[in-house]
Amino acid sequence: MNATPVTAHSAGHNRAGYSAQRLFFPAAALLAALGPWLLLGVPDHGQAVVDVPTHARSMLFGYVGALIAGYLGGRMAAARLAGLFGLWLAARCAELFPAEPLLVQALYAAFGLSLATLVVPRFSSARKWRNRLIVPVLAAITCFPVLLWAGGALGMDAYSALHALVLVITLLLFFMGGRFITPLLARAYADRGGRLPHRVQPVLEGTVMLLLLGAATLGLWGGDGRWTALLAGLAGLLVLVRLARWRLFLPDPRHADLKALGVGYLWLGLGLLAFSLSLAGALPLTASLHVITVGALGTLSSTVMLKAAQGSGQARAARYYAVIGLLLVACIARYAAGVSPAWRTTLLMLTASLWSLNFLLVAYHLVSADKIGNPRGRILSGQVRADGLTRRNAVPTCTNT
């Protein structure tokens, strides 16, 4: 990592226009808060609005799609932003009407293809193969509704395809989380008079990316579940090794954001191990997948959105500790719901309540912030002075790493 960081503008972020984060991050947080109740229904007052497959697609296509649009979309012309957000919002509304599946699929495809044309080219000039690999990963995630549609016509199992998508999203979380953690951790070590012993860890990073890509491919095409389990399990172990080598959990309370990112990364490794064991029949599959989606995705995405809200001081630290605590209990409760049938309903309601509370708080901080910044752009340009980053610690863009 000896390349000189470049500004967000030179990395392809047009300063003119409107920030995608101002729309997509609050919308993503509100969707996350509402999502469980559309599936579970309000206790004692109503039936579920959506079924399980629709809930899964809403979270994986809708929530993750909004995160990608907000995190990588940058600034764009008002018409393009309105069109992209309009497609996203229309798809969420159409999900409430299961009698119109073609409309839902068309909106999924339109949003996914529009998002792909926006974010995928921004990684096209990467030189290192690990960064270039993000191009097909982003393309697969954003265009997955189209792939799922085509796969359904060919007889592909929809649940296996969604499980493969979770693995691809896990790959993106692993890669982007590492790029987000490393500069913050380097500065934390510098504040203590030390030096981060292991930064990107390129061999380990590349190995995990290939393992997850292989596991997703095998799962997508119905390969032997034992091989998928092996690859996902090895990836999970290496994620934990990377986290251990970072020695991330520092005692300094000023680095609450870093601790939250570390907890999310920990959930990522544990979730992959649980998923691997579930394919081997040792653990329940759906509960294991929720370790990734509730624990890893929930914690990492909440932390990134909170950083966009640019909080400061003790209040900011409290927000990150709230994310850690709420989603820790939510993740444990959701897993327990999969292994405790007698308490399933109670545990699901507890999970939904804690998850929703977390994202309502995130949404509140986003909409009440004086200015929603771009954490990616500020890190890339070395301008995150509030977080202690300097140009020396900044992460280069994929064009020069």
GROMACS .gro file of N, CA and C in nm, residues 175-310:
model
  408
  175PHE      N    1  -1.418  -0.758   0.181
  175PHE     CA    2  -1.325  -0.671   0.108
  175PHE      C    3  -1.339  -0.525   0.152
  176MET      N    4  -1.461  -0.472   0.145
  176MET     CA    5  -1.481  -0.331   0.176
  176MET      C    6  -1.459  -0.305   0.325
  177GLY      N    7  -1.497  -0.401   0.410
  177GLY     CA    8  -1.472  -0.383   0.553
  177GLY      C    9  -1.324  -0.372   0.584
  178GLY      N   10  -1.244  -0.455   0.516
  178GLY     CA   11  -1.100  -0.446   0.535
  178GLY      C   12  -1.043  -0.314   0.490
  179ARG      N   13  -1.093  -0.264   0.377
  179ARG     CA   14  -1.046  -0.135   0.328
  179ARG      C   15  -1.089  -0.020   0.419
  180PHE      N   16  -1.198  -0.039   0.490
  180PHE     CA   17  -1.246   0.065   0.581
  180PHE      C   18  -1.172   0.059   0.714
  181ILE      N   19  -1.146  -0.062   0.762
  181ILE     CA   20  -1.083  -0.079   0.893
  181ILE      C   21  -0.937  -0.039   0.892
  182THR      N   22  -0.863  -0.076   0.787
  182THR     CA   23  -0.717  -0.063   0.789
  182THR      C   24  -0.668   0.078   0.819
  183PRO      N   25  -0.716   0.184   0.750
  183PRO     CA   26  -0.664   0.318   0.781
  183PRO      C   27  -0.701   0.364   0.921
  184LEU      N   28  -0.823   0.330   0.965
  184LEU     CA   29  -0.863   0.368   1.102
  184LEU      C   30  -0.776   0.298   1.205
  185LEU      N   31  -0.746   0.172   1.180
  185LEU     CA   32  -0.665   0.096   1.275
  185LEU      C   33  -0.520   0.145   1.273
  186ALA      N   34  -0.470   0.180   1.156
  186ALA     CA   35  -0.333   0.233   1.148
  186ALA      C   36  -0.319   0.359   1.232
  187ARG      N   37  -0.420   0.445   1.225
  187ARG     CA   38  -0.415   0.568   1.303
  187ARG      C   39  -0.427   0.538   1.453
  188ALA      N   40  -0.512   0.440   1.488
  188ALA     CA   41  -0.527   0.403   1.629
  188ALA      C   42  -0.395   0.353   1.686
  189TYR      N   43  -0.323   0.274   1.608
  189TYR     CA   44  -0.191   0.228   1.652
  189TYR      C   45  -0.095   0.346   1.663
  190ALA      N   46  -0.099   0.439   1.567
  190ALA     CA   47  -0.011   0.555   1.570
  190ALA      C   48  -0.038   0.641   1.694
  191ASP      N   49  -0.164   0.652   1.733
  191ASP     CA   50  -0.198   0.731   1.851
  191ASP      C   51  -0.135   0.672   1.978
  192ARG      N   52  -0.109   0.543   1.975
  192ARG     CA   53  -0.049   0.476   2.091
  192ARG      C   54   0.102   0.464   2.076
  193GLY      N   55   0.155   0.527   1.973
  193GLY     CA   56   0.299   0.522   1.950
  193GLY      C   57   0.346   0.394   1.886
  194GLY      N   58   0.256   0.320   1.826
  194GLY     CA   59   0.292   0.193   1.764
  194GLY      C   60   0.268   0.195   1.615
  195ARG      N   61   0.281   0.078   1.555
  195ARG     CA   62   0.261   0.064   1.412
  195ARG      C   63   0.182  -0.063   1.386
  196LEU      N   64   0.082  -0.052   1.300
  196LEU     CA   65  -0.001  -0.167   1.267
  196LEU      C   66   0.084  -0.276   1.204
  197PRO      N   67   0.094  -0.395   1.268
  197PRO     CA   68   0.184  -0.498   1.218
  197PRO      C   69   0.137  -0.562   1.087
  198HIS      N   70   0.008  -0.574   1.069
  198HIS     CA   71  -0.045  -0.638   0.949
  198HIS      C   72  -0.156  -0.550   0.893
  199ARG      N   73  -0.135  -0.498   0.774
  199ARG     CA   74  -0.234  -0.407   0.717
  199ARG      C   75  -0.335  -0.484   0.632
  200VAL      N   76  -0.323  -0.478   0.502
  200VAL     CA   77  -0.420  -0.542   0.414
  200VAL      C   78  -0.408  -0.694   0.417
  201GLN      N   79  -0.288  -0.748   0.439
  201GLN     CA   80  -0.264  -0.892   0.436
  201GLN      C   81  -0.310  -0.949   0.301
  202PRO      N   82  -0.243  -0.911   0.191
  202PRO     CA   83  -0.294  -0.940   0.056
  202PRO      C   84  -0.311  -1.088   0.025
  203VAL      N   85  -0.218  -1.173   0.071
  203VAL     CA   86  -0.231  -1.316   0.041
  203VAL      C   87  -0.355  -1.373   0.109
  204LEU      N   88  -0.373  -1.339   0.235
  204LEU     CA   89  -0.490  -1.387   0.308
  204LEU      C   90  -0.618  -1.330   0.245
  205GLU      N   91  -0.617  -1.202   0.212
  205GLU     CA   92  -0.735  -1.140   0.152
  205GLU      C   93  -0.772  -1.208   0.021
  206GLY      N   94  -0.674  -1.228  -0.065
  206GLY     CA   95  -0.701  -1.291  -0.193
  206GLY      C   96  -0.752  -1.434  -0.177
  207THR      N   97  -0.696  -1.507  -0.080
  207THR     CA   98  -0.739  -1.645  -0.057
  207THR      C   99  -0.885  -1.650  -0.014
  208VAL      N  100  -0.923  -1.562   0.080
  208VAL     CA  101  -1.062  -1.560   0.126
  208VAL      C  102  -1.156  -1.524   0.011
  209MET      N  103  -1.118  -1.428  -0.070
  209MET     CA  104  -1.204  -1.387  -0.182
  209MET      C  105  -1.227  -1.503  -0.279
  210LEU      N  106  -1.121  -1.577  -0.309
  210LEU     CA  107  -1.134  -1.691  -0.400
  210LEU      C  108  -1.218  -1.803  -0.338
  211LEU      N  109  -1.198  -1.827  -0.208
  211LEU     CA  110  -1.276  -1.930  -0.139
  211LEU      C  111  -1.425  -1.897  -0.141
  212LEU      N  112  -1.459  -1.771  -0.113
  212LEU     CA  113  -1.600  -1.731  -0.112
  212LEU      C  114  -1.659  -1.733  -0.252
  213LEU      N  115  -1.581  -1.692  -0.350
  213LEU     CA  116  -1.630  -1.696  -0.487
  213LEU      C  117  -1.655  -1.840  -0.530
  214GLY      N  118  -1.563  -1.929  -0.493
  214GLY     CA  119  -1.582  -2.071  -0.525
  214GLY      C  120  -1.703  -2.130  -0.455
  215ALA      N  121  -1.721  -2.097  -0.326
  215ALA     CA  122  -1.835  -2.149  -0.251
  215ALA      C  123  -1.966  -2.099  -0.310
  216ALA      N  124  -1.971  -1.970  -0.349
  216ALA     CA  125  -2.094  -1.915  -0.408
  216ALA      C  126  -2.124  -1.982  -0.542
  217THR      N  127  -2.021  -2.007  -0.621
  217THR     CA  128  -2.041  -2.070  -0.752
  217THR      C  129  -2.093  -2.212  -0.736
  218LEU      N  130  -2.032  -2.287  -0.645
  218LEU     CA  131  -2.079  -2.424  -0.620
  218LEU      C  132  -2.222  -2.426  -0.569
  219GLY      N  133  -2.252  -2.333  -0.477
  219GLY     CA  134  -2.387  -2.328  -0.423
  219GLY      C  135  -2.489  -2.288  -0.528
  220LEU      N  136  -2.450  -2.196  -0.619
  220LEU     CA  137  -2.542  -2.148  -0.721
  220LEU      C  138  -2.581  -2.258  -0.818
  221TRP      N  139  -2.484  -2.340  -0.854
  221TRP     CA  140  -2.509  -2.443  -0.954
  221TRP      C  141  -2.536  -2.581  -0.894
  222GLY      N  142  -2.565  -2.581  -0.763
  222GLY     CA  143  -2.606  -2.707  -0.702
  222GLY      C  144  -2.496  -2.808  -0.690
  223GLY      N  145  -2.374  -2.762  -0.664
  223GLY     CA  146  -2.263  -2.854  -0.647
  223GLY      C  147  -2.273  -2.930  -0.516
  224ASP      N  148  -2.177  -3.017  -0.495
  224ASP     CA  149  -2.174  -3.097  -0.372
  224ASP      C  150  -2.166  -3.004  -0.252
  225GLY      N  151  -2.266  -3.016  -0.161
  225GLY     CA  152  -2.271  -2.928  -0.045
  225GLY      C  153  -2.151  -2.939   0.045
  226ARG      N  154  -2.084  -3.054   0.042
  226ARG     CA  155  -1.966  -3.072   0.127
  226ARG      C  156  -1.853  -2.982   0.082
  227TRP      N  157  -1.838  -2.963  -0.050
  227TRP     CA  158  -1.733  -2.873  -0.099
  227TRP      C  159  -1.766  -2.728  -0.067
  228THR      N  160  -1.891  -2.692  -0.083
  228THR     CA  161  -1.933  -2.556  -0.046
  228THR      C  162  -1.907  -2.531   0.102
  229ALA      N  163  -1.940  -2.629   0.186
  229ALA     CA  164  -1.917  -2.617   0.330
  229ALA      C  165  -1.769  -2.602   0.360
  230LEU      N  166  -1.686  -2.680   0.292
  230LEU     CA  167  -1.542  -2.673   0.316
  230LEU      C  168  -1.486  -2.536   0.280
  231LEU      N  169  -1.523  -2.485   0.163
  231LEU     CA  170  -1.472  -2.354   0.120
  231LEU      C  171  -1.520  -2.243   0.212
  232ALA      N  172  -1.649  -2.245   0.247
  232ALA     CA  173  -1.702  -2.141   0.335
  232ALA      C  174  -1.639  -2.150   0.474
  233GLY      N  175  -1.618  -2.271   0.524
  233GLY     CA  176  -1.555  -2.287   0.656
  233GLY      C  177  -1.412  -2.237   0.658
  234LEU      N  178  -1.335  -2.269   0.553
  234LEU     CA  179  -1.197  -2.219   0.545
  234LEU      C  180  -1.195  -2.067   0.538
  235ALA      N  181  -1.288  -2.010   0.460
  235ALA     CA  182  -1.296  -1.864   0.451
  235ALA      C  183  -1.326  -1.804   0.588
  236GLY      N  184  -1.419  -1.864   0.662
  236GLY     CA  185  -1.452  -1.813   0.794
  236GLY      C  186  -1.334  -1.816   0.888
  237LEU      N  187  -1.257  -1.926   0.886
  237LEU     CA  188  -1.138  -1.934   0.972
  237LEU      C  189  -1.038  -1.825   0.936
  238LEU      N  190  -1.018  -1.800   0.806
  238LEU     CA  191  -0.920  -1.699   0.764
  238LEU      C  192  -0.967  -1.558   0.799
  239VAL      N  193  -1.099  -1.534   0.795
  239VAL     CA  194  -1.150  -1.405   0.839
  239VAL      C  195  -1.114  -1.382   0.986
  240LEU      N  196  -1.129  -1.484   1.068
  240LEU     CA  197  -1.095  -1.472   1.210
  240LEU      C  198  -0.946  -1.455   1.230
  241VAL      N  199  -0.865  -1.523   1.146
  241VAL     CA  200  -0.719  -1.505   1.153
  241VAL      C  201  -0.682  -1.362   1.120
  242ARG      N  202  -0.743  -1.307   1.015
  242ARG     CA  203  -0.714  -1.167   0.979
  242ARG      C  204  -0.748  -1.073   1.094
  243LEU      N  205  -0.863  -1.096   1.154
  243LEU     CA  206  -0.907  -1.011   1.265
  243LEU      C  207  -0.810  -1.023   1.383
  244ALA      N  208  -0.767  -1.145   1.413
  244ALA     CA  209  -0.674  -1.166   1.524
  244ALA      C  210  -0.540  -1.098   1.498
  245ARG      N  211  -0.492  -1.103   1.375
  245ARG     CA  212  -0.363  -1.041   1.342
  245ARG      C  213  -0.370  -0.889   1.349
  246TRP      N  214  -0.488  -0.832   1.327
  246TRP     CA  215  -0.503  -0.688   1.341
  246TRP      C  216  -0.495  -0.643   1.487
  247ARG      N  217  -0.524  -0.732   1.582
  247ARG     CA  218  -0.531  -0.695   1.724
  247ARG      C  219  -0.617  -0.570   1.741
  248LEU      N  220  -0.739  -0.580   1.693
  248LEU     CA  221  -0.822  -0.463   1.670
  248LEU      C  222  -0.887  -0.406   1.795
  249PHE      N  223  -0.915  -0.490   1.894
  249PHE     CA  224  -0.996  -0.443   2.007
  249PHE      C  225  -0.908  -0.369   2.108
  250LEU      N  226  -0.889  -0.242   2.079
  250LEU     CA  227  -0.807  -0.156   2.164
  250LEU      C  228  -0.890  -0.106   2.282
  251PRO      N  229  -0.825  -0.076   2.395
  251PRO     CA  230  -0.900  -0.030   2.512
  251PRO      C  231  -0.945   0.115   2.504
  252ASP      N  232  -0.891   0.193   2.410
  252ASP     CA  233  -0.921   0.335   2.402
  252ASP      C  234  -1.066   0.357   2.361
  253PRO      N  235  -1.150   0.421   2.443
  253PRO     CA  236  -1.292   0.439   2.408
  253PRO      C  237  -1.312   0.532   2.290
  254ARG      N  238  -1.210   0.610   2.251
  254ARG     CA  239  -1.224   0.698   2.136
  254ARG      C  240  -1.244   0.620   2.007
  255HIS      N  241  -1.208   0.494   2.006
  255HIS     CA  242  -1.216   0.413   1.885
  255HIS      C  243  -1.337   0.321   1.889
  256ALA      N  244  -1.450   0.374   1.936
  256ALA     CA  245  -1.572   0.293   1.941
  256ALA      C  246  -1.616   0.251   1.801
  257ASP      N  247  -1.597   0.339   1.702
  257ASP     CA  248  -1.633   0.303   1.565
  257ASP      C  249  -1.550   0.185   1.516
  258LEU      N  250  -1.423   0.184   1.551
  258LEU     CA  251  -1.336   0.075   1.511
  258LEU      C  252  -1.377  -0.056   1.579
  259LYS      N  253  -1.417  -0.047   1.705
  259LYS     CA  254  -1.463  -0.167   1.775
  259LYS      C  255  -1.590  -0.222   1.711
  260ALA      N  256  -1.680  -0.133   1.671
  260ALA     CA  257  -1.803  -0.179   1.606
  260ALA      C  258  -1.771  -0.248   1.473
  261LEU      N  259  -1.680  -0.193   1.397
  261LEU     CA  260  -1.639  -0.259   1.273
  261LEU      C  261  -1.576  -0.395   1.302
  262GLY      N  262  -1.497  -0.402   1.408
  262GLY     CA  263  -1.434  -0.528   1.445
  262GLY      C  264  -1.536  -0.633   1.486
  263VAL      N  265  -1.639  -0.591   1.560
  263VAL     CA  266  -1.744  -0.685   1.599
  263VAL      C  267  -1.819  -0.735   1.475
  264GLY      N  268  -1.844  -0.645   1.381
  264GLY     CA  269  -1.907  -0.687   1.256
  264GLY      C  270  -1.822  -0.788   1.181
  265TYR      N  271  -1.692  -0.766   1.179
  265TYR     CA  272  -1.600  -0.858   1.113
  265TYR      C  273  -1.597  -0.992   1.186
  266LEU      N  274  -1.606  -0.987   1.318
  266LEU     CA  275  -1.612  -1.110   1.396
  266LEU      C  276  -1.737  -1.191   1.360
  267TRP      N  277  -1.851  -1.123   1.351
  267TRP     CA  278  -1.974  -1.191   1.310
  267TRP      C  279  -1.958  -1.252   1.170
  268LEU      N  280  -1.882  -1.185   1.084
  268LEU     CA  281  -1.862  -1.236   0.948
  268LEU      C  282  -1.793  -1.372   0.952
  269GLY      N  283  -1.685  -1.382   1.030
  269GLY     CA  284  -1.614  -1.509   1.041
  269GLY      C  285  -1.698  -1.616   1.107
  270LEU      N  286  -1.765  -1.580   1.217
  270LEU     CA  287  -1.850  -1.677   1.286
  270LEU      C  288  -1.967  -1.721   1.199
  271GLY      N  289  -2.022  -1.628   1.124
  271GLY     CA  290  -2.134  -1.663   1.037
  271GLY      C  291  -2.095  -1.761   0.928
  272LEU      N  292  -1.976  -1.742   0.870
  272LEU     CA  293  -1.929  -1.836   0.768
  272LEU      C  294  -1.905  -1.974   0.827
  273LEU      N  295  -1.850  -1.979   0.947
  273LEU     CA  296  -1.832  -2.109   1.012
  273LEU      C  297  -1.966  -2.175   1.042
  274ALA      N  298  -2.063  -2.097   1.090
  274ALA     CA  299  -2.195  -2.152   1.117
  274ALA      C  300  -2.262  -2.201   0.989
  275PHE      N  301  -2.248  -2.124   0.881
  275PHE     CA  302  -2.305  -2.165   0.753
  275PHE      C  303  -2.242  -2.294   0.704
  276SER      N  304  -2.111  -2.305   0.720
  276SER     CA  305  -2.040  -2.426   0.680
  276SER      C  306  -2.092  -2.547   0.757
  277LEU      N  307  -2.105  -2.532   0.887
  277LEU     CA  308  -2.154  -2.643   0.970
  277LEU      C  309  -2.299  -2.677   0.939
  278SER      N  310  -2.377  -2.576   0.900
  278SER     CA  311  -2.517  -2.603   0.867
  278SER      C  312  -2.528  -2.685   0.740
  279LEU      N  313  -2.438  -2.661   0.644
  279LEU     CA  314  -2.440  -2.743   0.522
  279LEU      C  315  -2.401  -2.887   0.552
  280ALA      N  316  -2.322  -2.904   0.657
  280ALA     CA  317  -2.285  -3.040   0.698
  280ALA      C  318  -2.390  -3.105   0.787
  281GLY      N  319  -2.499  -3.032   0.815
  281GLY     CA  320  -2.608  -3.088   0.894
  281GLY      C  321  -2.593  -3.071   1.043
  282ALA      N  322  -2.490  -2.998   1.087
  282ALA     CA  323  -2.466  -2.985   1.230
  282ALA      C  324  -2.544  -2.871   1.293
  283LEU      N  325  -2.583  -2.771   1.213
  283LEU     CA  326  -2.654  -2.654   1.264
  283LEU      C  327  -2.771  -2.623   1.171
  284PRO      N  328  -2.871  -2.550   1.219
  284PRO     CA  329  -2.984  -2.511   1.132
  284PRO      C  330  -2.939  -2.406   1.029
  285LEU      N  331  -2.978  -2.423   0.904
  285LEU     CA  332  -2.929  -2.340   0.795
  285LEU      C  333  -2.977  -2.195   0.807
  286THR      N  334  -3.107  -2.176   0.821
  286THR     CA  335  -3.161  -2.040   0.822
  286THR      C  336  -3.106  -1.959   0.940
  287ALA      N  337  -3.098  -2.020   1.056
  287ALA     CA  338  -3.043  -1.951   1.173
  287ALA      C  339  -2.897  -1.915   1.150
  288SER      N  340  -2.822  -2.002   1.085
  288SER     CA  341  -2.680  -1.974   1.058
  288SER      C  342  -2.664  -1.859   0.961
  289LEU      N  343  -2.749  -1.854   0.858
  289LEU     CA  344  -2.742  -1.744   0.762
  289LEU      C  345  -2.770  -1.610   0.830
  290HIS      N  346  -2.855  -1.611   0.932
  290HIS     CA  347  -2.886  -1.486   1.001
  290HIS      C  348  -2.771  -1.437   1.088
  291VAL      N  349  -2.675  -1.523   1.119
  291VAL     CA  350  -2.554  -1.473   1.186
  291VAL      C  351  -2.480  -1.378   1.093
  292ILE      N  352  -2.482  -1.409   0.963
  292ILE     CA  353  -2.420  -1.320   0.865
  292ILE      C  354  -2.504  -1.196   0.843
  293THR      N  355  -2.635  -1.214   0.821
  293THR     CA  356  -2.717  -1.099   0.784
  293THR      C  357  -2.747  -1.007   0.902
  294VAL      N  358  -2.783  -1.063   1.017
  294VAL     CA  359  -2.812  -0.979   1.134
  294VAL      C  360  -2.683  -0.931   1.199
  295GLY      N  361  -2.590  -1.024   1.224
  295GLY     CA  362  -2.468  -0.986   1.294
  295GLY      C  363  -2.371  -0.908   1.210
  296ALA      N  364  -2.325  -0.966   1.099
  296ALA     CA  365  -2.221  -0.902   1.019
  296ALA      C  366  -2.275  -0.786   0.936
  297LEU      N  367  -2.372  -0.814   0.852
  297LEU     CA  368  -2.426  -0.708   0.766
  297LEU      C  369  -2.488  -0.597   0.848
  298GLY      N  370  -2.566  -0.632   0.950
  298GLY     CA  371  -2.629  -0.530   1.032
  298GLY      C  372  -2.529  -0.441   1.103
  299THR      N  373  -2.428  -0.500   1.166
  299THR     CA  374  -2.331  -0.421   1.243
  299THR      C  375  -2.242  -0.338   1.152
  300LEU      N  376  -2.188  -0.398   1.046
  300LEU     CA  377  -2.099  -0.324   0.956
  300LEU      C  378  -2.172  -0.210   0.886
  301SER      N  379  -2.291  -0.238   0.835
  301SER     CA  380  -2.363  -0.133   0.762
  301SER      C  381  -2.410  -0.022   0.855
  302SER      N  382  -2.455  -0.057   0.976
  302SER     CA  383  -2.495   0.047   1.071
  302SER      C  384  -2.378   0.138   1.106
  303THR      N  385  -2.261   0.078   1.124
  303THR     CA  386  -2.143   0.157   1.159
  303THR      C  387  -2.104   0.251   1.047
  304VAL      N  388  -2.106   0.203   0.924
  304VAL     CA  389  -2.071   0.288   0.810
  304VAL      C  390  -2.172   0.403   0.797
  305MET      N  391  -2.299   0.375   0.814
  305MET     CA  392  -2.399   0.482   0.803
  305MET      C  393  -2.385   0.582   0.916
  306LEU      N  394  -2.352   0.535   1.037
  306LEU     CA  395  -2.331   0.629   1.147
  306LEU      C  396  -2.210   0.719   1.121
  307LYS      N  397  -2.106   0.663   1.060
  307LYS     CA  398  -1.990   0.746   1.028
  307LYS      C  399  -2.028   0.852   0.926
  308ALA      N  400  -2.124   0.820   0.840
  308ALA     CA  401  -2.170   0.919   0.744
  308ALA      C  402  -2.242   1.034   0.813
  309ALA      N  403  -2.303   1.005   0.929
  309ALA     CA  404  -2.372   1.109   1.004
  309ALA      C  405  -2.276   1.204   1.074
  310GLN      N  406  -2.147   1.169   1.079
  310GLN     CA  407  -2.042   1.256   1.133
  310GLN      C  408  -2.069   1.298   1.277
   0.00000   0.00000   0.00000
